[in-house]
């Protein structure tokens, strides 16, 4: 009777098998994850590059000097089949609106540019320590006056801001800070992200665009204002919306799906 021998795996062979299986599993998982996130990352990078190019051309700065605040990880960027439209929806240069026509969507981005260099007057050595007066051979240096927006009283975190809560004041001196709000319009229909003290100059990071229409709530919709008549109906919001955004709505009586533009808290305007 012949003897049958059975070869057993050595510890080194088992180690190699485990390593191979581990690497294969890791590469498969990595490949799936890359396939899922690559389009999203690519769309965001493309959008950021277009925004930086637009900022560079509009404000005569270098594109690589423009910074864009990171997006919320939950925001999904759909690939746009047409060229993106970029503009400043408010008077402040710190907010940029990006719109896509197909599919229809829009986003608000917080951007920052380098502060402009302010030329300093040169004081002759013979006049060192003396005040500068206007006159022959001597130019007066005017102080830098800027307008900032400040709360009239304490504004608590989460409050939706209206014009009665703020005022514009003039400040003299100090460095130019592009993050400071310069007009009441920049803060209207916005929400305070922290407690804001009275008299404190507001920055773009102190506020965010407030959700004025919430999904599932009944809101008022005005139709026909430009046509010489006005019809007001109550509709259900099918998605959240901020000032100026287009949202989907449903007529609760007919069940018809319609669209409108957010123009205030729980208020939308029908598309003409």
Short mmCIF file of the C-alpha atoms (twelve columns), coordinates in Angstrom:
data_MODEL
# 
_entry.id   MODEL 
# 
loop_
_atom_site.group_PDB 
_atom_site.id 
_atom_site.type_symbol 
_atom_site.label_atom_id 
_atom_site.label_alt_id 
_atom_site.label_comp_id 
_atom_site.label_asym_id 
_atom_site.label_seq_id 
_atom_site.Cartn_x 
_atom_site.Cartn_y 
_atom_site.Cartn_z 
_atom_site.pdbx_PDB_model_num 
ATOM 1   C CA . UNK A 1   0.000   0.000   0.000   1 
ATOM 2   C CA . UNK A 2   1.430   3.305   -1.033  1 
ATOM 3   C CA . UNK A 3   1.868   6.015   1.539   1 
ATOM 4   C CA . UNK A 4   -0.033  9.259   0.898   1 
ATOM 5   C CA . UNK A 5   1.504   12.453  2.156   1 
ATOM 6   C CA . UNK A 6   -0.394  15.656  2.910   1 
ATOM 7   C CA . UNK A 7   1.440   18.972  2.714   1 
ATOM 8   C CA . UNK A 8   0.410   21.361  5.428   1 
ATOM 9   C CA . UNK A 9   0.690   25.149  5.064   1 
ATOM 10  C CA . UNK A 10  3.581   26.631  6.873   1 
ATOM 11  C CA . UNK A 11  3.101   29.764  9.021   1 
ATOM 12  C CA . UNK A 12  4.813   31.864  6.345   1 
ATOM 13  C CA . UNK A 13  2.408   30.558  3.680   1 
ATOM 14  C CA . UNK A 14  -0.591  31.391  5.862   1 
ATOM 15  C CA . UNK A 15  0.796   34.856  6.502   1 
ATOM 16  C CA . UNK A 16  1.174   35.508  2.785   1 
ATOM 17  C CA . UNK A 17  -2.384  34.309  2.120   1 
ATOM 18  C CA . UNK A 18  -3.809  36.626  4.779   1 
ATOM 19  C CA . UNK A 19  -1.767  39.554  3.455   1 
ATOM 20  C CA . UNK A 20  -2.941  38.960  -0.118  1 
ATOM 21  C CA . UNK A 21  -6.593  38.728  0.949   1 
ATOM 22  C CA . UNK A 22  -6.265  41.889  3.027   1 
ATOM 23  C CA . UNK A 23  -4.684  43.861  0.177   1 
ATOM 24  C CA . UNK A 24  -7.269  42.606  -2.319  1 
ATOM 25  C CA . UNK A 25  -10.117 43.644  0.001   1 
ATOM 26  C CA . UNK A 26  -8.533  47.051  0.590   1 
ATOM 27  C CA . UNK A 27  -8.044  47.733  -3.121  1 
ATOM 28  C CA . UNK A 28  -11.637 46.715  -3.874  1 
ATOM 29  C CA . UNK A 29  -13.000 48.996  -1.142  1 
ATOM 30  C CA . UNK A 30  -10.739 51.846  -2.229  1 
ATOM 31  C CA . UNK A 31  -11.797 51.440  -5.829  1 
ATOM 32  C CA . UNK A 32  -15.507 51.553  -4.943  1 
ATOM 33  C CA . UNK A 33  -15.044 54.585  -2.734  1 
ATOM 34  C CA . UNK A 34  -13.070 56.396  -5.416  1 
ATOM 35  C CA . UNK A 35  -15.725 55.674  -8.012  1 
ATOM 36  C CA . UNK A 36  -18.392 57.113  -5.683  1 
ATOM 37  C CA . UNK A 37  -16.581 60.276  -4.612  1 
ATOM 38  C CA . UNK A 38  -14.528 61.165  -7.680  1 
ATOM 39  C CA . UNK A 39  -17.394 62.817  -9.673  1 
ATOM 40  C CA . UNK A 40  -18.453 64.832  -6.617  1 
ATOM 41  C CA . UNK A 41  -14.907 66.005  -5.904  1 
ATOM 42  C CA . UNK A 42  -14.344 66.803  -9.572  1 
ATOM 43  C CA . UNK A 43  -17.512 68.913  -9.780  1 
ATOM 44  C CA . UNK A 44  -16.544 70.894  -6.692  1 
ATOM 45  C CA . UNK A 45  -12.979 71.495  -7.895  1 
ATOM 46  C CA . UNK A 46  -14.276 72.637  -11.295 1 
ATOM 47  C CA . UNK A 47  -16.768 75.010  -9.638  1 
ATOM 48  C CA . UNK A 48  -14.122 76.469  -7.307  1 
ATOM 49  C CA . UNK A 49  -11.740 77.040  -10.241 1 
ATOM 50  C CA . UNK A 50  -14.432 78.860  -12.230 1 
ATOM 51  C CA . UNK A 51  -15.285 81.038  -9.230  1 
ATOM 52  C CA . UNK A 52  -11.626 81.945  -8.669  1 
ATOM 53  C CA . UNK A 53  -11.211 82.830  -12.351 1 
ATOM 54  C CA . UNK A 54  -14.313 85.016  -12.225 1 
ATOM 55  C CA . UNK A 55  -13.119 86.768  -9.055  1 
ATOM 56  C CA . UNK A 56  -9.691  87.335  -10.597 1 
ATOM 57  C CA . UNK A 57  -11.167 88.893  -13.739 1 
ATOM 58  C CA . UNK A 58  -13.811 90.947  -11.892 1 
ATOM 59  C CA . UNK A 59  -11.624 92.343  -9.116  1 
ATOM 60  C CA . UNK A 60  -8.238  92.368  -10.878 1 
ATOM 61  C CA . UNK A 61  -6.540  89.979  -8.460  1 
ATOM 62  C CA . UNK A 62  -4.670  86.724  -8.920  1 
ATOM 63  C CA . UNK A 63  -6.810  83.588  -8.948  1 
ATOM 64  C CA . UNK A 64  -4.501  81.775  -6.527  1 
ATOM 65  C CA . UNK A 65  -4.956  84.627  -4.026  1 
ATOM 66  C CA . UNK A 66  -8.710  84.012  -3.816  1 
ATOM 67  C CA . UNK A 67  -9.798  81.682  -1.019  1 
ATOM 68  C CA . UNK A 68  -13.167 79.917  -0.796  1 
ATOM 69  C CA . UNK A 69  -14.640 78.668  2.471   1 
ATOM 70  C CA . UNK A 70  -15.086 74.845  2.541   1 
ATOM 71  C CA . UNK A 71  -18.559 73.544  1.756   1 
ATOM 72  C CA . UNK A 72  -20.675 71.579  4.177   1 
ATOM 73  C CA . UNK A 73  -19.826 67.876  3.509   1 
ATOM 74  C CA . UNK A 74  -23.550 67.185  3.087   1 
ATOM 75  C CA . UNK A 75  -23.809 69.487  0.066   1 
ATOM 76  C CA . UNK A 76  -23.892 67.498  -3.174  1 
ATOM 77  C CA . UNK A 77  -22.601 69.244  -6.304  1 
ATOM 78  C CA . UNK A 78  -24.370 68.091  -9.469  1 
ATOM 79  C CA . UNK A 79  -22.413 68.232  -12.698 1 
ATOM 80  C CA . UNK A 80  -23.636 71.184  -14.769 1 
ATOM 81  C CA . UNK A 81  -24.066 70.607  -18.487 1 
ATOM 82  C CA . UNK A 82  -23.752 74.331  -19.202 1 
ATOM 83  C CA . UNK A 83  -21.385 77.081  -18.126 1 
ATOM 84  C CA . UNK A 84  -21.904 78.228  -14.538 1 
ATOM 85  C CA . UNK A 85  -23.176 81.755  -13.860 1 
ATOM 86  C CA . UNK A 86  -21.278 83.588  -11.107 1 
ATOM 87  C CA . UNK A 87  -22.207 86.919  -9.502  1 
ATOM 88  C CA . UNK A 88  -22.321 88.936  -6.272  1 
ATOM 89  C CA . UNK A 89  -25.990 88.806  -5.147  1 
ATOM 90  C CA . UNK A 90  -25.363 91.408  -2.426  1 
ATOM 91  C CA . UNK A 91  -23.279 94.579  -2.189  1 
ATOM 92  C CA . UNK A 92  -20.566 92.762  -0.239  1 
ATOM 93  C CA . UNK A 93  -17.777 91.107  -2.214  1 
ATOM 94  C CA . UNK A 94  -17.528 88.292  0.360   1 
ATOM 95  C CA . UNK A 95  -20.538 86.363  -0.968  1 
ATOM 96  C CA . UNK A 96  -20.646 84.739  -4.394  1 
ATOM 97  C CA . UNK A 97  -23.661 83.045  -5.946  1 
ATOM 98  C CA . UNK A 98  -23.102 80.160  -8.368  1 
ATOM 99  C CA . UNK A 99  -25.992 79.083  -10.594 1 
ATOM 100 C CA . UNK A 100 -26.473 76.199  -13.003 1 
ATOM 101 C CA . UNK A 101 -29.149 76.154  -15.702 1 
ATOM 102 C CA . UNK A 102 -29.159 72.407  -16.372 1 
ATOM 103 C CA . UNK A 103 -29.921 70.894  -13.922 1 
ATOM 104 C CA . UNK A 104 -31.243 73.947  -12.079 1 
ATOM 105 C CA . UNK A 105 -29.412 74.661  -8.801  1 
ATOM 106 C CA . UNK A 106 -27.583 77.468  -7.042  1 
ATOM 107 C CA . UNK A 107 -25.115 77.820  -4.176  1 
ATOM 108 C CA . UNK A 108 -23.805 80.676  -2.060  1 
ATOM 109 C CA . UNK A 109 -20.054 80.659  -1.356  1 
ATOM 110 C CA . UNK A 110 -18.022 82.710  1.101   1 
ATOM 111 C CA . UNK A 111 -14.886 84.078  -0.565  1 
ATOM 112 C CA . UNK A 112 -11.971 86.253  0.491   1 
ATOM 113 C CA . UNK A 113 -9.411  88.317  -1.402  1 
ATOM 114 C CA . UNK A 114 -6.134  89.899  -0.308  1 
ATOM 115 C CA . UNK A 115 -6.550  93.319  1.287   1 
ATOM 116 C CA . UNK A 116 -5.477  96.156  -1.016  1 
ATOM 117 C CA . UNK A 117 -2.190  97.830  -0.198  1 
ATOM 118 C CA . UNK A 118 -2.743  101.331 1.168   1 
ATOM 119 C CA . UNK A 119 -0.015  103.741 0.183   1 
ATOM 120 C CA . UNK A 120 1.658   105.415 3.153   1 
ATOM 121 C CA . UNK A 121 2.736   109.039 3.042   1 
ATOM 122 C CA . UNK A 122 6.471   109.619 3.270   1 
ATOM 123 C CA . UNK A 123 7.454   112.168 5.894   1 
ATOM 124 C CA . UNK A 124 10.695  114.081 5.182   1 
ATOM 125 C CA . UNK A 125 13.320  113.717 7.897   1 
ATOM 126 C CA . UNK A 126 13.204  117.455 8.553   1 
ATOM 127 C CA . UNK A 127 9.488   117.205 9.367   1 
ATOM 128 C CA . UNK A 128 9.715   114.106 11.555  1 
ATOM 129 C CA . UNK A 129 7.462   114.405 14.579  1 
ATOM 130 C CA . UNK A 130 5.571   117.372 13.100  1 
ATOM 131 C CA . UNK A 131 1.911   117.225 11.996  1 
ATOM 132 C CA . UNK A 132 1.278   117.277 8.267   1 
ATOM 133 C CA . UNK A 133 -0.692  120.270 7.009   1 
ATOM 134 C CA . UNK A 134 -1.841  120.952 3.517   1 
ATOM 135 C CA . UNK A 135 0.082   123.694 1.813   1 
ATOM 136 C CA . UNK A 136 2.931   124.341 -0.527  1 
ATOM 137 C CA . UNK A 137 5.196   121.325 -0.751  1 
ATOM 138 C CA . UNK A 138 3.306   119.421 1.935   1 
ATOM 139 C CA . UNK A 139 0.244   117.224 1.374   1 
ATOM 140 C CA . UNK A 140 -2.177  116.471 4.183   1 
ATOM 141 C CA . UNK A 141 -2.819  112.802 4.989   1 
ATOM 142 C CA . UNK A 142 -6.554  112.252 5.400   1 
ATOM 143 C CA . UNK A 143 -7.653  109.548 7.849   1 
ATOM 144 C CA . UNK A 144 -9.271  106.454 6.343   1 
ATOM 145 C CA . UNK A 145 -13.025 106.480 6.973   1 
ATOM 146 C CA . UNK A 146 -15.029 103.313 6.413   1 
ATOM 147 C CA . UNK A 147 -18.640 102.266 6.926   1 
ATOM 148 C CA . UNK A 148 -19.400 99.204  9.031   1 
ATOM 149 C CA . UNK A 149 -22.598 97.513  10.189  1 
ATOM 150 C CA . UNK A 150 -23.228 97.089  13.927  1 
ATOM 151 C CA . UNK A 151 -26.151 95.710  15.992  1 
ATOM 152 C CA . UNK A 152 -28.210 98.252  17.930  1 
ATOM 153 C CA . UNK A 153 -28.697 95.693  20.704  1 
ATOM 154 C CA . UNK A 154 -27.687 92.151  21.567  1 
ATOM 155 C CA . UNK A 155 -28.652 89.692  18.826  1 
ATOM 156 C CA . UNK A 156 -28.801 86.116  20.043  1 
ATOM 157 C CA . UNK A 157 -27.551 83.161  18.071  1 
ATOM 158 C CA . UNK A 158 -30.127 81.762  15.627  1 
ATOM 159 C CA . UNK A 159 -32.037 85.069  15.290  1 
ATOM 160 C CA . UNK A 160 -33.113 86.042  11.776  1 
ATOM 161 C CA . UNK A 161 -31.868 89.601  11.303  1 
ATOM 162 C CA . UNK A 162 -33.976 92.502  10.016  1 
ATOM 163 C CA . UNK A 163 -33.150 96.135  9.329   1 
ATOM 164 C CA . UNK A 164 -34.454 97.432  12.682  1 
ATOM 165 C CA . UNK A 165 -31.752 95.474  14.541  1 
ATOM 166 C CA . UNK A 166 -28.789 97.102  12.757  1 
ATOM 167 C CA . UNK A 167 -27.300 100.445 11.829  1 
ATOM 168 C CA . UNK A 168 -24.473 101.704 9.646   1 
ATOM 169 C CA . UNK A 169 -21.733 103.691 11.397  1 
ATOM 170 C CA . UNK A 170 -18.491 105.276 10.263  1 
ATOM 171 C CA . UNK A 171 -15.125 104.242 11.673  1 
ATOM 172 C CA . UNK A 172 -11.827 106.069 11.288  1 
ATOM 173 C CA . UNK A 173 -8.426  104.413 11.050  1 
ATOM 174 C CA . UNK A 174 -7.496  100.770 11.309  1 
ATOM 175 C CA . UNK A 175 -6.560  98.295  8.611   1 
ATOM 176 C CA . UNK A 176 -8.825  97.531  5.687   1 
ATOM 177 C CA . UNK A 177 -10.787 94.365  6.487   1 
ATOM 178 C CA . UNK A 178 -12.756 92.913  3.574   1 
ATOM 179 C CA . UNK A 179 -14.622 90.536  5.870   1 
ATOM 180 C CA . UNK A 180 -16.515 93.396  7.560   1 
ATOM 181 C CA . UNK A 181 -20.033 94.105  6.332   1 
ATOM 182 C CA . UNK A 182 -20.377 97.532  4.745   1 
ATOM 183 C CA . UNK A 183 -24.113 97.712  4.084   1 
ATOM 184 C CA . UNK A 184 -27.322 96.727  5.883   1 
ATOM 185 C CA . UNK A 185 -28.323 94.793  2.771   1 
ATOM 186 C CA . UNK A 186 -25.499 92.340  3.412   1 
ATOM 187 C CA . UNK A 187 -27.092 91.173  6.670   1 
ATOM 188 C CA . UNK A 188 -30.802 91.215  5.873   1 
ATOM 189 C CA . UNK A 189 -32.594 87.854  5.830   1 
ATOM 190 C CA . UNK A 190 -29.522 86.318  7.440   1 
ATOM 191 C CA . UNK A 191 -29.184 84.309  10.638  1 
ATOM 192 C CA . UNK A 192 -26.724 85.045  13.448  1 
ATOM 193 C CA . UNK A 193 -24.341 82.110  13.951  1 
ATOM 194 C CA . UNK A 194 -23.241 83.420  17.388  1 
ATOM 195 C CA . UNK A 195 -24.336 86.004  19.953  1 
ATOM 196 C CA . UNK A 196 -23.623 89.480  18.557  1 
ATOM 197 C CA . UNK A 197 -22.970 92.335  20.974  1 
ATOM 198 C CA . UNK A 198 -24.354 95.838  20.455  1 
ATOM 199 C CA . UNK A 199 -21.880 98.075  18.623  1 
ATOM 200 C CA . UNK A 200 -19.728 95.162  17.433  1 
ATOM 201 C CA . UNK A 201 -18.725 95.497  13.772  1 
ATOM 202 C CA . UNK A 202 -20.202 92.529  11.914  1 
ATOM 203 C CA . UNK A 203 -18.155 90.223  9.705   1 
ATOM 204 C CA . UNK A 204 -19.366 87.837  7.044   1 
ATOM 205 C CA . UNK A 205 -18.440 84.926  9.323   1 
ATOM 206 C CA . UNK A 206 -20.927 86.191  11.963  1 
ATOM 207 C CA . UNK A 207 -23.945 85.418  9.798   1 
ATOM 208 C CA . UNK A 208 -25.221 82.929  7.263   1 
ATOM 209 C CA . UNK A 209 -28.102 82.949  4.815   1 
ATOM 210 C CA . UNK A 210 -31.187 82.013  6.826   1 
ATOM 211 C CA . UNK A 211 -33.693 79.356  5.779   1 
ATOM 212 C CA . UNK A 212 -36.854 81.429  5.307   1 
ATOM 213 C CA . UNK A 213 -39.041 78.663  3.902   1 
ATOM 214 C CA . UNK A 214 -38.950 75.222  5.501   1 
ATOM 215 C CA . UNK A 215 -39.935 71.923  3.934   1 
ATOM 216 C CA . UNK A 216 -43.386 70.713  4.961   1 
ATOM 217 C CA . UNK A 217 -44.660 74.113  6.104   1 
ATOM 218 C CA . UNK A 218 -47.508 76.090  4.565   1 
ATOM 219 C CA . UNK A 219 -46.296 79.364  3.054   1 
ATOM 220 C CA . UNK A 220 -47.934 82.325  1.334   1 
ATOM 221 C CA . UNK A 221 -47.502 82.609  -2.414  1 
ATOM 222 C CA . UNK A 222 -48.185 85.833  -4.372  1 
ATOM 223 C CA . UNK A 223 -48.973 85.553  -8.082  1 
ATOM 224 C CA . UNK A 224 -49.523 88.182  -10.782 1 
ATOM 225 C CA . UNK A 225 -48.007 91.215  -9.058  1 
ATOM 226 C CA . UNK A 226 -46.408 92.497  -12.296 1 
ATOM 227 C CA . UNK A 227 -49.643 92.005  -14.260 1 
ATOM 228 C CA . UNK A 228 -51.673 94.580  -12.306 1 
ATOM 229 C CA . UNK A 229 -53.442 92.075  -10.064 1 
ATOM 230 C CA . UNK A 230 -52.410 90.041  -7.063  1 
ATOM 231 C CA . UNK A 231 -53.543 86.565  -6.095  1 
ATOM 232 C CA . UNK A 232 -52.502 85.106  -2.750  1 
ATOM 233 C CA . UNK A 233 -52.647 81.377  -2.109  1 
ATOM 234 C CA . UNK A 234 -51.400 79.021  0.576   1 
ATOM 235 C CA . UNK A 235 -49.070 76.282  -0.665  1 
ATOM 236 C CA . UNK A 236 -46.890 73.603  0.885   1 
ATOM 237 C CA . UNK A 237 -43.107 73.921  0.611   1 
ATOM 238 C CA . UNK A 238 -41.479 70.741  -0.679  1 
ATOM 239 C CA . UNK A 239 -37.937 71.896  0.180   1 
ATOM 240 C CA . UNK A 240 -36.058 74.428  2.289   1 
ATOM 241 C CA . UNK A 241 -35.290 77.785  0.707   1 
ATOM 242 C CA . UNK A 242 -33.220 80.902  1.394   1 
ATOM 243 C CA . UNK A 243 -33.740 84.441  0.114   1 
ATOM 244 C CA . UNK A 244 -33.772 84.506  -3.691  1 
ATOM 245 C CA . UNK A 245 -33.730 80.722  -4.108  1 
ATOM 246 C CA . UNK A 246 -36.230 78.895  -6.286  1 
ATOM 247 C CA . UNK A 247 -38.177 76.185  -4.446  1 
ATOM 248 C CA . UNK A 248 -40.684 73.495  -5.345  1 
ATOM 249 C CA . UNK A 249 -44.219 73.909  -3.961  1 
ATOM 250 C CA . UNK A 250 -47.528 72.036  -3.972  1 
ATOM 251 C CA . UNK A 251 -51.030 73.449  -4.171  1 
ATOM 252 C CA . UNK A 252 -52.741 71.634  -1.310  1 
ATOM 253 C CA . UNK A 253 -56.179 71.920  -2.940  1 
ATOM 254 C CA . UNK A 254 -55.389 70.768  -6.481  1 
ATOM 255 C CA . UNK A 255 -52.213 68.778  -5.752  1 
ATOM 256 C CA . UNK A 256 -50.466 70.624  -8.591  1 
ATOM 257 C CA . UNK A 257 -46.681 71.024  -8.333  1 
ATOM 258 C CA . UNK A 258 -45.396 74.552  -8.960  1 
ATOM 259 C CA . UNK A 259 -42.274 76.641  -8.344  1 
ATOM 260 C CA . UNK A 260 -41.662 79.977  -6.659  1 
ATOM 261 C CA . UNK A 261 -38.878 82.274  -5.474  1 
ATOM 262 C CA . UNK A 262 -38.318 82.952  -1.774  1 
ATOM 263 C CA . UNK A 263 -38.818 86.675  -1.020  1 
ATOM 264 C CA . UNK A 264 -39.241 86.628  2.766   1 
ATOM 265 C CA . UNK A 265 -40.035 84.497  5.841   1 
ATOM 266 C CA . UNK A 266 -42.721 81.981  4.785   1 
ATOM 267 C CA . UNK A 267 -43.312 84.062  1.644   1 
ATOM 268 C CA . UNK A 268 -42.709 83.122  -1.997  1 
ATOM 269 C CA . UNK A 269 -43.409 84.789  -5.336  1 
ATOM 270 C CA . UNK A 270 -44.822 82.868  -8.276  1 
ATOM 271 C CA . UNK A 271 -42.744 82.653  -11.437 1 
ATOM 272 C CA . UNK A 272 -44.079 84.989  -14.107 1 
# 
